[in-house]
PDB file of C-alpha atoms in Angstrom:
ATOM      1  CA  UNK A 144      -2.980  -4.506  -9.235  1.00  0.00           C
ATOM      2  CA  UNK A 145      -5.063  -6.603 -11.565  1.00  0.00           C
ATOM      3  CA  UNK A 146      -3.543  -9.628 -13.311  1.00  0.00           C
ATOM      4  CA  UNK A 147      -3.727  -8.231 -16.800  1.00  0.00           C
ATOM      5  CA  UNK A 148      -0.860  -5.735 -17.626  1.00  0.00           C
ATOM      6  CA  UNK A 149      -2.544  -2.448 -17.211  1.00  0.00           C
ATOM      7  CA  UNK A 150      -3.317  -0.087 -19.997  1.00  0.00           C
ATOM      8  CA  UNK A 151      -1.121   2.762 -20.611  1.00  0.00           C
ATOM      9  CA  UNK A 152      -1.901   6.144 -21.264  1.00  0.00           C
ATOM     10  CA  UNK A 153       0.307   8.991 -22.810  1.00  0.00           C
ATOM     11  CA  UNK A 154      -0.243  12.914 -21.866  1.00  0.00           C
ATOM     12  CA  UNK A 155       1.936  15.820 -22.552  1.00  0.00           C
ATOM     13  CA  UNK A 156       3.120  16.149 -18.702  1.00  0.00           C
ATOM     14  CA  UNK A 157       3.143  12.368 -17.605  1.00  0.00           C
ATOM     15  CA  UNK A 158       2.810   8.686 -18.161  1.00  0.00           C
ATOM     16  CA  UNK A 159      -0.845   7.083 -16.493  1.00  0.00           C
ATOM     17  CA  UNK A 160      -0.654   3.776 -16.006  1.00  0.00           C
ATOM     18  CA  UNK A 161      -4.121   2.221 -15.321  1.00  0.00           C
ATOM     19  CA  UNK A 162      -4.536  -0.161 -12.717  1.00  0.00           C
ATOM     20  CA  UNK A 163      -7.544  -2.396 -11.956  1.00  0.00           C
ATOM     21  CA  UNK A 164      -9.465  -0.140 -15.065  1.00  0.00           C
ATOM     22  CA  UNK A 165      -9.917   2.608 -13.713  1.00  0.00           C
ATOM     23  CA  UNK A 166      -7.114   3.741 -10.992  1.00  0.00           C
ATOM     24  CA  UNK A 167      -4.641   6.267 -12.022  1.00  0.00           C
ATOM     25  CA  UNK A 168      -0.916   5.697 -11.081  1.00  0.00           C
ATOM     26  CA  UNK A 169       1.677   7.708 -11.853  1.00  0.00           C
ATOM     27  CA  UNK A 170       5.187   6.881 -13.643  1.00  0.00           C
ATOM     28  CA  UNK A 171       6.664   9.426 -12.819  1.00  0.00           C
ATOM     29  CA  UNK A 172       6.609   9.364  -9.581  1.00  0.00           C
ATOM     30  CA  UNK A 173       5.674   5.971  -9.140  1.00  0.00           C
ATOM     31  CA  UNK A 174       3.057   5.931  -6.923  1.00  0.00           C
ATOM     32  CA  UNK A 175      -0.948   6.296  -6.810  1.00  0.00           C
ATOM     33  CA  UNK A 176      -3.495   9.084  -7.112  1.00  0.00           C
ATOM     34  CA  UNK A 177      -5.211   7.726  -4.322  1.00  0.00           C
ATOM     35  CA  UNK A 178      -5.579   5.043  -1.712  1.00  0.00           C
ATOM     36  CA  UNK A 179      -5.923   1.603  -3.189  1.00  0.00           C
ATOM     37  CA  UNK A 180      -8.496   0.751  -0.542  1.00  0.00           C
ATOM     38  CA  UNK A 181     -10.806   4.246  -1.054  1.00  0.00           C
ATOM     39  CA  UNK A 182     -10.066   7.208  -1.860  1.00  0.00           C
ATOM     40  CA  UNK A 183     -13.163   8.941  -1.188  1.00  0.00           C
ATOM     41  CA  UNK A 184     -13.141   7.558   2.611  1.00  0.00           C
ATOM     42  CA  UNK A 185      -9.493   8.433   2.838  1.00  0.00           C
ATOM     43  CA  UNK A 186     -10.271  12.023   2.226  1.00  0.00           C
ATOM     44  CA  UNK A 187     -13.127  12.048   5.012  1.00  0.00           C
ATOM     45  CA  UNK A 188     -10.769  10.590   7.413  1.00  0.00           C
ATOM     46  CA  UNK A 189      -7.489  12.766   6.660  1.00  0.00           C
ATOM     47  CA  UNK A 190      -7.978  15.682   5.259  1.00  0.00           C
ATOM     48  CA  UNK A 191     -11.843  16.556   6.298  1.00  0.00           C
ATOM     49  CA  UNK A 192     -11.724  15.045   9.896  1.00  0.00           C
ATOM     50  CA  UNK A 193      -8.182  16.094  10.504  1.00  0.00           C
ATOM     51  CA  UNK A 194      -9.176  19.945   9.301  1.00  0.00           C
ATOM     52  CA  UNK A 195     -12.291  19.653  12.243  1.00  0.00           C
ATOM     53  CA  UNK A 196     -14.307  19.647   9.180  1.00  0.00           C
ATOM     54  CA  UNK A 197     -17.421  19.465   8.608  1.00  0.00           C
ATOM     55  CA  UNK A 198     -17.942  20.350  12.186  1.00  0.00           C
ATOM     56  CA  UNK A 199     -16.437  23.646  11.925  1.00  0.00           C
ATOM     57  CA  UNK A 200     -18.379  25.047   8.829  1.00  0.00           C
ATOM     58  CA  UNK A 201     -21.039  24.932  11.821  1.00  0.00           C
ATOM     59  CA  UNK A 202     -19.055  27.369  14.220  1.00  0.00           C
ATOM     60  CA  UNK A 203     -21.454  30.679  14.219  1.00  0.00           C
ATOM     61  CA  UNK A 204     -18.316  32.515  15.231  1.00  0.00           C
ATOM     62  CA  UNK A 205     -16.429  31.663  12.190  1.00  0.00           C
ATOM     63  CA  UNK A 206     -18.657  33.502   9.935  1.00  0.00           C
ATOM     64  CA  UNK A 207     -18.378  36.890  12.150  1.00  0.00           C
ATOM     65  CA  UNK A 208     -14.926  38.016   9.953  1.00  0.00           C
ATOM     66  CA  UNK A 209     -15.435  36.519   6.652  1.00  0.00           C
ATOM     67  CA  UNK A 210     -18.170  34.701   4.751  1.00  0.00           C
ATOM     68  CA  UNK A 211     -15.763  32.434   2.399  1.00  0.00           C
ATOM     69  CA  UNK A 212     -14.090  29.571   3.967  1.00  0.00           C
ATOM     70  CA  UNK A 213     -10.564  28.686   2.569  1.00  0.00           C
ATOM     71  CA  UNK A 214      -8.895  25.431   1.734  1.00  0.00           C
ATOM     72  CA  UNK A 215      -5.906  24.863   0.088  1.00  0.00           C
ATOM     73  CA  UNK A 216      -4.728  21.862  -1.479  1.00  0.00           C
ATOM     74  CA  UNK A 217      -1.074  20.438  -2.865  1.00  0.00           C
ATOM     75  CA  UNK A 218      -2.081  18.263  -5.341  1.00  0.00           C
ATOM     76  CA  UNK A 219      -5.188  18.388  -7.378  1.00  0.00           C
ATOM     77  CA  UNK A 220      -4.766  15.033  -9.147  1.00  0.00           C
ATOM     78  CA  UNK A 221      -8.276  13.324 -10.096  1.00  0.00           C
ATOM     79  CA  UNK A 222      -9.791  15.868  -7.989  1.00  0.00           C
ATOM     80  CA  UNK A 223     -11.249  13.490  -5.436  1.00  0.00           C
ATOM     81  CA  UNK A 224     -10.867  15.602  -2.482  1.00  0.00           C
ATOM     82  CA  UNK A 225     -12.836  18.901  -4.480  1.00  0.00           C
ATOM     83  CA  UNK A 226     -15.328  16.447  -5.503  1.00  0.00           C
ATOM     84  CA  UNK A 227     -16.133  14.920  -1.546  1.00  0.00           C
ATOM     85  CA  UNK A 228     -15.603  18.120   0.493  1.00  0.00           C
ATOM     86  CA  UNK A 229     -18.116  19.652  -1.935  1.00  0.00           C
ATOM     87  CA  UNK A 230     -19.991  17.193  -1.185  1.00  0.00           C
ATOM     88  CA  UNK A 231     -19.949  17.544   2.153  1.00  0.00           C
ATOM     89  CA  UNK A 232     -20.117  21.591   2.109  1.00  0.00           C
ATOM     90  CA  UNK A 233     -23.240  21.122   0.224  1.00  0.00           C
ATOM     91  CA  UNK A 234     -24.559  19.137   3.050  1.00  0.00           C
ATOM     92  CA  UNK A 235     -23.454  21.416   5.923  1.00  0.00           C
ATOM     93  CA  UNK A 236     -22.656  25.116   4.372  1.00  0.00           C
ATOM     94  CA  UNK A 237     -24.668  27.516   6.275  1.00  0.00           C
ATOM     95  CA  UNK A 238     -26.692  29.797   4.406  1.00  0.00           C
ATOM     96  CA  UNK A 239     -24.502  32.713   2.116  1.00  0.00           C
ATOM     97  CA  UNK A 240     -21.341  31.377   3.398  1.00  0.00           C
ATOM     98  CA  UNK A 241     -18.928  30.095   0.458  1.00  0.00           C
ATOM     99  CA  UNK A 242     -16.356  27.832  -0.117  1.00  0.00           C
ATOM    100  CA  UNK A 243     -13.456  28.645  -2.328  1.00  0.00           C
ATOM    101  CA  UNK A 244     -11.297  25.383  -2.708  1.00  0.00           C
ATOM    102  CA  UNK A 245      -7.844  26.319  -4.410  1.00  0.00           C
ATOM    103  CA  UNK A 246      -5.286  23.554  -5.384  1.00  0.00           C
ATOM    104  CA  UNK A 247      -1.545  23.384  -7.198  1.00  0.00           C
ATOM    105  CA  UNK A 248      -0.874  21.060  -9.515  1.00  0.00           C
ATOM    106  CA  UNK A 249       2.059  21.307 -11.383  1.00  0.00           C
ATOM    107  CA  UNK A 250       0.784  18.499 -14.096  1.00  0.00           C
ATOM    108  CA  UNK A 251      -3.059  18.633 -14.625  1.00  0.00           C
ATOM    109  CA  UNK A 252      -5.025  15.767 -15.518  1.00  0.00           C
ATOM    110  CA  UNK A 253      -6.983  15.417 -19.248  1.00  0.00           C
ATOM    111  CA  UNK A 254     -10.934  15.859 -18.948  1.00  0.00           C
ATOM    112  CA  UNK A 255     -11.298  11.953 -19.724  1.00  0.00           C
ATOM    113  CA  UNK A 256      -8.955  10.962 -17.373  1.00  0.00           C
ATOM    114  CA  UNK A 257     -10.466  13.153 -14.379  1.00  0.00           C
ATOM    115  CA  UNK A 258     -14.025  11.524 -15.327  1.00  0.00           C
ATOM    116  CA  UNK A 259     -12.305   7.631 -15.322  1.00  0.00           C
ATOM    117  CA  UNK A 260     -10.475   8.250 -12.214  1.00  0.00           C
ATOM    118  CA  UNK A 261     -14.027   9.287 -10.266  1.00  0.00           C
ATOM    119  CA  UNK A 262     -16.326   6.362 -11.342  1.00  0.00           C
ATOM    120  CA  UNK A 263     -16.090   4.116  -9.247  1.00  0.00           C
ATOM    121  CA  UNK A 264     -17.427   6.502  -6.841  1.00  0.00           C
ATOM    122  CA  UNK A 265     -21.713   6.749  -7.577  1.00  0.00           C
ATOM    123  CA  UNK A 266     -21.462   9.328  -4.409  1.00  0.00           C
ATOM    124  CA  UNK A 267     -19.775  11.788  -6.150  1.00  0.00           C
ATOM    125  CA  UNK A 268     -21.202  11.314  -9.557  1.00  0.00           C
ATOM    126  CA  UNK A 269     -22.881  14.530  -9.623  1.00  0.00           C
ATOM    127  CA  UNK A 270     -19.907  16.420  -8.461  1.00  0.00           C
ATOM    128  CA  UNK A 271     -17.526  14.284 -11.023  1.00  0.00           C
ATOM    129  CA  UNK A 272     -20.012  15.173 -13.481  1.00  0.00           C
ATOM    130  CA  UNK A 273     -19.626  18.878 -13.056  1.00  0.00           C
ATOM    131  CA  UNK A 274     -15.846  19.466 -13.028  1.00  0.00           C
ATOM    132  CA  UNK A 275     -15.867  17.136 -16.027  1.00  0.00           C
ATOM    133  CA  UNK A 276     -17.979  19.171 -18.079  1.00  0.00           C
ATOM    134  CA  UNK A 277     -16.528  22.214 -16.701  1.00  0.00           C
ATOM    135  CA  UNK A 278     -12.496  21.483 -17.166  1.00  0.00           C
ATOM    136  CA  UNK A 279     -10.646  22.979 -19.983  1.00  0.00           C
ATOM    137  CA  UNK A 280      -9.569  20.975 -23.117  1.00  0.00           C
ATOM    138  CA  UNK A 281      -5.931  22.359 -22.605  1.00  0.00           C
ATOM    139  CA  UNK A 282      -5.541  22.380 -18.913  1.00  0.00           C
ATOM    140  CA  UNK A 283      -3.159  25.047 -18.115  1.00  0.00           C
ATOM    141  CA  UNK A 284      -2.427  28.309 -16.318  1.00  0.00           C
ATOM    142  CA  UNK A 285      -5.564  28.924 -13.217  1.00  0.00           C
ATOM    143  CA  UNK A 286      -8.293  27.277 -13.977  1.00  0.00           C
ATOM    144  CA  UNK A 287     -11.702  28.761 -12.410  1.00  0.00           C
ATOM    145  CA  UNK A 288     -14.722  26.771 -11.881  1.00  0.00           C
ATOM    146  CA  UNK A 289     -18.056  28.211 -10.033  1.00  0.00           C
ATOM    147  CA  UNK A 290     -19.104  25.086  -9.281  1.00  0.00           C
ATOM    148  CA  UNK A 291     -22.558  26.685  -7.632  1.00  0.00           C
ATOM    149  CA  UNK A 292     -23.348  29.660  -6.071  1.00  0.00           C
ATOM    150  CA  UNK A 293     -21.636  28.588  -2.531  1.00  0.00           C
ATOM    151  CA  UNK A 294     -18.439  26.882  -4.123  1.00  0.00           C
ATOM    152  CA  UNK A 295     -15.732  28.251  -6.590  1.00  0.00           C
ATOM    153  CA  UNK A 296     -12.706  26.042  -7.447  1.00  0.00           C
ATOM    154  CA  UNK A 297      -9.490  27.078  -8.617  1.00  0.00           C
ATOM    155  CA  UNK A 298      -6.920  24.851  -9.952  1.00  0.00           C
ATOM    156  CA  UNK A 299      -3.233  26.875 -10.459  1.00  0.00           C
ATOM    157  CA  UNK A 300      -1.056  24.703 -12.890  1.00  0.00           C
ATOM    158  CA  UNK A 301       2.726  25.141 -12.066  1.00  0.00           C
ATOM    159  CA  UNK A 302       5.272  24.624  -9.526  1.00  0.00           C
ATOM    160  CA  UNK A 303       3.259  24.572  -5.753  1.00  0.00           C
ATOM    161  CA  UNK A 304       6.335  26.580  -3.933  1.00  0.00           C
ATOM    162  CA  UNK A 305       5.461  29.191  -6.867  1.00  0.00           C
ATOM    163  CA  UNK A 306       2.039  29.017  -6.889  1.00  0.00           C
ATOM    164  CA  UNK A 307       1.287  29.040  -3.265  1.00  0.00           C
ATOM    165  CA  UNK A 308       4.423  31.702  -3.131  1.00  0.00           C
ATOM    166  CA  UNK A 309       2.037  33.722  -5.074  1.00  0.00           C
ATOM    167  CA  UNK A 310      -1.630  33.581  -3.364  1.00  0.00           C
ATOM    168  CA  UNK A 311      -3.185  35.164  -1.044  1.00  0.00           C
ATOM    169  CA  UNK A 312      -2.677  34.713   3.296  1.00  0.00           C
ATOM    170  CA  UNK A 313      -5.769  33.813   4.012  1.00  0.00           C
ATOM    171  CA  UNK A 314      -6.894  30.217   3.679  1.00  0.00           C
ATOM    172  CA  UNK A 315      -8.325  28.263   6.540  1.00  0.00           C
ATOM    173  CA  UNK A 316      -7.337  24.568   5.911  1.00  0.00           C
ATOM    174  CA  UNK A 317      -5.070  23.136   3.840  1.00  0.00           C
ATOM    175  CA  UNK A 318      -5.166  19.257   2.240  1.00  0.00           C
ATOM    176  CA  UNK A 319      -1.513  18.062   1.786  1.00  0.00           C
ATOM    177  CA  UNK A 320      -2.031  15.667  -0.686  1.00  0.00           C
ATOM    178  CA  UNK A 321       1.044  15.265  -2.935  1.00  0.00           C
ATOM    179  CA  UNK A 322       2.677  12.183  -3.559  1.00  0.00           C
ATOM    180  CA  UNK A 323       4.366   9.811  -1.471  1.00  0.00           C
ATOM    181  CA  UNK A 324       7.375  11.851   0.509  1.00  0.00           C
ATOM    182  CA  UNK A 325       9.284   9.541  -0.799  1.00  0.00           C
ATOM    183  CA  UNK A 326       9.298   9.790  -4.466  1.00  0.00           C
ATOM    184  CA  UNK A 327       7.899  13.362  -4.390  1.00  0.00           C
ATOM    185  CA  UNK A 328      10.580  14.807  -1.975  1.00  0.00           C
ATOM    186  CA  UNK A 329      10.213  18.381  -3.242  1.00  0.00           C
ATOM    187  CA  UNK A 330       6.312  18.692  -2.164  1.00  0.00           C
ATOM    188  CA  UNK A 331       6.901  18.460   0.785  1.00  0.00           C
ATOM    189  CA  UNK A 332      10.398  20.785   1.561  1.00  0.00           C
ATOM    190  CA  UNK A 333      11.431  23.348   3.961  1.00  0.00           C
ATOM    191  CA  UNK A 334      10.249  25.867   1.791  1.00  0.00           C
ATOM    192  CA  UNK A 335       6.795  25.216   0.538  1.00  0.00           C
ATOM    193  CA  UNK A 336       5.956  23.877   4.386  1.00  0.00           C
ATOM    194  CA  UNK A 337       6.685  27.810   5.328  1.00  0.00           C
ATOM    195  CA  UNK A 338       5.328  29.199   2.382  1.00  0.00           C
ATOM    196  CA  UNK A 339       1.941  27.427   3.667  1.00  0.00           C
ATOM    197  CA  UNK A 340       2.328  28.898   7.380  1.00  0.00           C
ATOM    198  CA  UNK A 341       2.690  32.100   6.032  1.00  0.00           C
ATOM    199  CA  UNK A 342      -0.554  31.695   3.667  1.00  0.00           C
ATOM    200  CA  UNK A 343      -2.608  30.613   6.474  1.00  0.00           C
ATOM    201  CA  UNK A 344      -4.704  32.661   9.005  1.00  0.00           C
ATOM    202  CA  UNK A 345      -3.898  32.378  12.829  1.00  0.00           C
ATOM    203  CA  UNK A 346      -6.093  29.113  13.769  1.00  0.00           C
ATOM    204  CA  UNK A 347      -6.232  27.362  10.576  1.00  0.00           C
ATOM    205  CA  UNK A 348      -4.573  23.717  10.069  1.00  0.00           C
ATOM    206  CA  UNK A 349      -3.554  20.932   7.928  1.00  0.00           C
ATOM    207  CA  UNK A 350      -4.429  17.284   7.642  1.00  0.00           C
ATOM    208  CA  UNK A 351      -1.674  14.839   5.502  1.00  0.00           C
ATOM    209  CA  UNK A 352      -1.625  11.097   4.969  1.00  0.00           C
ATOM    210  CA  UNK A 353       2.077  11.692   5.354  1.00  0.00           C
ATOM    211  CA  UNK A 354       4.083  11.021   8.472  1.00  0.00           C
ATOM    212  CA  UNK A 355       7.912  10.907   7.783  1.00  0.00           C
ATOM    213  CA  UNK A 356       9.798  12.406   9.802  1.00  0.00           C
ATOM    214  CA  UNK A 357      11.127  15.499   7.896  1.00  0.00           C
ATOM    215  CA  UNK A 358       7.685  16.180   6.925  1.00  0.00           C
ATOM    216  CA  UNK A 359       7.010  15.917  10.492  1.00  0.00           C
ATOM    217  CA  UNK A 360      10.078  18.726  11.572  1.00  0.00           C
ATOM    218  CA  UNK A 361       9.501  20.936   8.585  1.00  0.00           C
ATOM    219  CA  UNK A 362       6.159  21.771   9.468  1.00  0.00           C
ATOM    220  CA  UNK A 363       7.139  21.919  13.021  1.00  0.00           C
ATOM    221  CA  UNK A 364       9.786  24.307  11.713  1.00  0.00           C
ATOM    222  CA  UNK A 365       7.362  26.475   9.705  1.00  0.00           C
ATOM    223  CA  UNK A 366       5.433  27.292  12.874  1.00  0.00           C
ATOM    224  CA  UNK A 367       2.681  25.114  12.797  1.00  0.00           C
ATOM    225  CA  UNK A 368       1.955  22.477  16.071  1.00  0.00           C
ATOM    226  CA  UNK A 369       1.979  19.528  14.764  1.00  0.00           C
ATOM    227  CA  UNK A 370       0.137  16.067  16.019  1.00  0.00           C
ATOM    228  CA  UNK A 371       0.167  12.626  15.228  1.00  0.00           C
ATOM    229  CA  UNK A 372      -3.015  10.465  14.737  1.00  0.00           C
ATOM    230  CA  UNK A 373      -4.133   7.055  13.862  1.00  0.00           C
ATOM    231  CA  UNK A 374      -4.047   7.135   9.718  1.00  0.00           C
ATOM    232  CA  UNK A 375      -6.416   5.748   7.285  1.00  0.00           C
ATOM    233  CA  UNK A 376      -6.936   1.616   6.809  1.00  0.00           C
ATOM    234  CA  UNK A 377      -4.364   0.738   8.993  1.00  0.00           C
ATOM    235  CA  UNK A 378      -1.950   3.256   8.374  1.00  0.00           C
ATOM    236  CA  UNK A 379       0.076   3.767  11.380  1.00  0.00           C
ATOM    237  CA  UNK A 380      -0.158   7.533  11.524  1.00  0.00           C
ATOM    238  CA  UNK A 381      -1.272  10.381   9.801  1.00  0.00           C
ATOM    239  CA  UNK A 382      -0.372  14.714  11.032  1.00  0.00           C
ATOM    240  CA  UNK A 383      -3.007  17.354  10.940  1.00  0.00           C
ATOM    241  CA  UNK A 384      -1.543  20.718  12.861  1.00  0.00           C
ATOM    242  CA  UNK A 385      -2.639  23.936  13.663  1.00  0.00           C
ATOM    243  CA  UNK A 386      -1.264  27.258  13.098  1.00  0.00           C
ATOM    244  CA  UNK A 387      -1.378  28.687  16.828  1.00  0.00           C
ATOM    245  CA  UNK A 388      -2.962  32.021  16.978  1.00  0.00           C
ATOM    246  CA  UNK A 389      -0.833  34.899  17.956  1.00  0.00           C
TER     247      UNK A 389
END
């Protein structure tokens, strides 16, 4: 946290604190958007790696049944992780295959504070760039972005047990990315955990920065095999699962 007291920001859902210029944290739930040591690489390590992506966007076979590949995501928030796995997908998307990337956020970000957030990453400037200009002045209800011809992105504002409740049961991967357990207890219950099971098609996974234990037994208890790995920056662990095929 930088030495000055950091500037505050008032929205209709939430209270931004901005740390360091340019890093979002949250009042609300006390906590930030995004790893203070980088976001961008956290999202490679946790919720890319620990989905076997990009590797699997290069499985021939998975393109036999379907040509759009799935991911879900609990938390939009800056829209970091949209803005790297796209990317990425750009990088290694085979030819005519899409990507539809679908996240719930109950309390969307402004347009400003979505293009301050992404800065500090040049990487992603092009990608920043484009949801920027893209994203509604109101944020609200599901907001649909063709981001290019391989990529659509749809943000659904509202509660996630409702939202995901609601969508269809066929995503691939899913990027749990809410806040901290901790202060965000309700993310991560009983109930959205098998809501997400039930979404997902036989073989697809997770990846999470999170690792407490009831996160831990409530996936476990939603059906999905569960494993721990080393986490991000000297994080002791991090889960990514797999929904075992019938």
């Amino acid at each position: 946290m930088s030495d000055r007291d950091p500037e505050i920001r008032v929205t209709e859902s939430q209270t931004l604190d901005w740390h360091d210029g340019d890093m979002p944290y949250s009042q609300k739930f006390g906590d930030h958007f995004y790893c203070r040591t980088d976001g961008r690489l956290e999202c490679g390590h946790t919720f890319l790696a620990g989905n076997g992506l990009p590797e699997r966007w290069g499985l021939p076979e998975r393109w036999k049944s379907h040509r759009t590949f799935r991911i879900g995501e609990l938390g939009f928030g800056t829209g970091l992780n949209f803005c790297e796995t796209w990317r990425q997908w750009k990088l290694f998307r085979p030819a005519g295959a899409k990507l539809h990337f679908t996240s719930f956020e109950l309390y969307p970000m402004q347009r400003d504070e979505i293009d301050r957030a992404l800065t500090r990453w040049p990487e992603i400037a092009a990608e920043r760039q484009a949801v920027v200009k893209a994203w509604p002045d109101e944020p609200a209800g599901h907001i649909v972005i063709d981001a290019d011809a391989q990529t659509r992105l749809t943000v659904v504002c509202g509660p996630a047990l409702e939202g995901v409740s609601a969508a269809s049961a066929d995503f691939d991967a899913w990027f749990l990315d809410g806040f901290a357990p901790s202060r965000n207890p309700d993310m991560w219950s009983p109930d959205i955990m098998q809501a997400l099971h039930d979404k997902t098609l036989p073989g697809g996974t997770f990846g999470t920065y999170a690792a407490a234990g009831f996160v831990r037994r409530n996936l476990q208890a939603a059906g999905f095999t569960v494993e721990r790995r080393p986490g991000f920056a000297g994080k002791r662990e991090m889960l990514c699962g797999i929904k075992p095929a019938p």
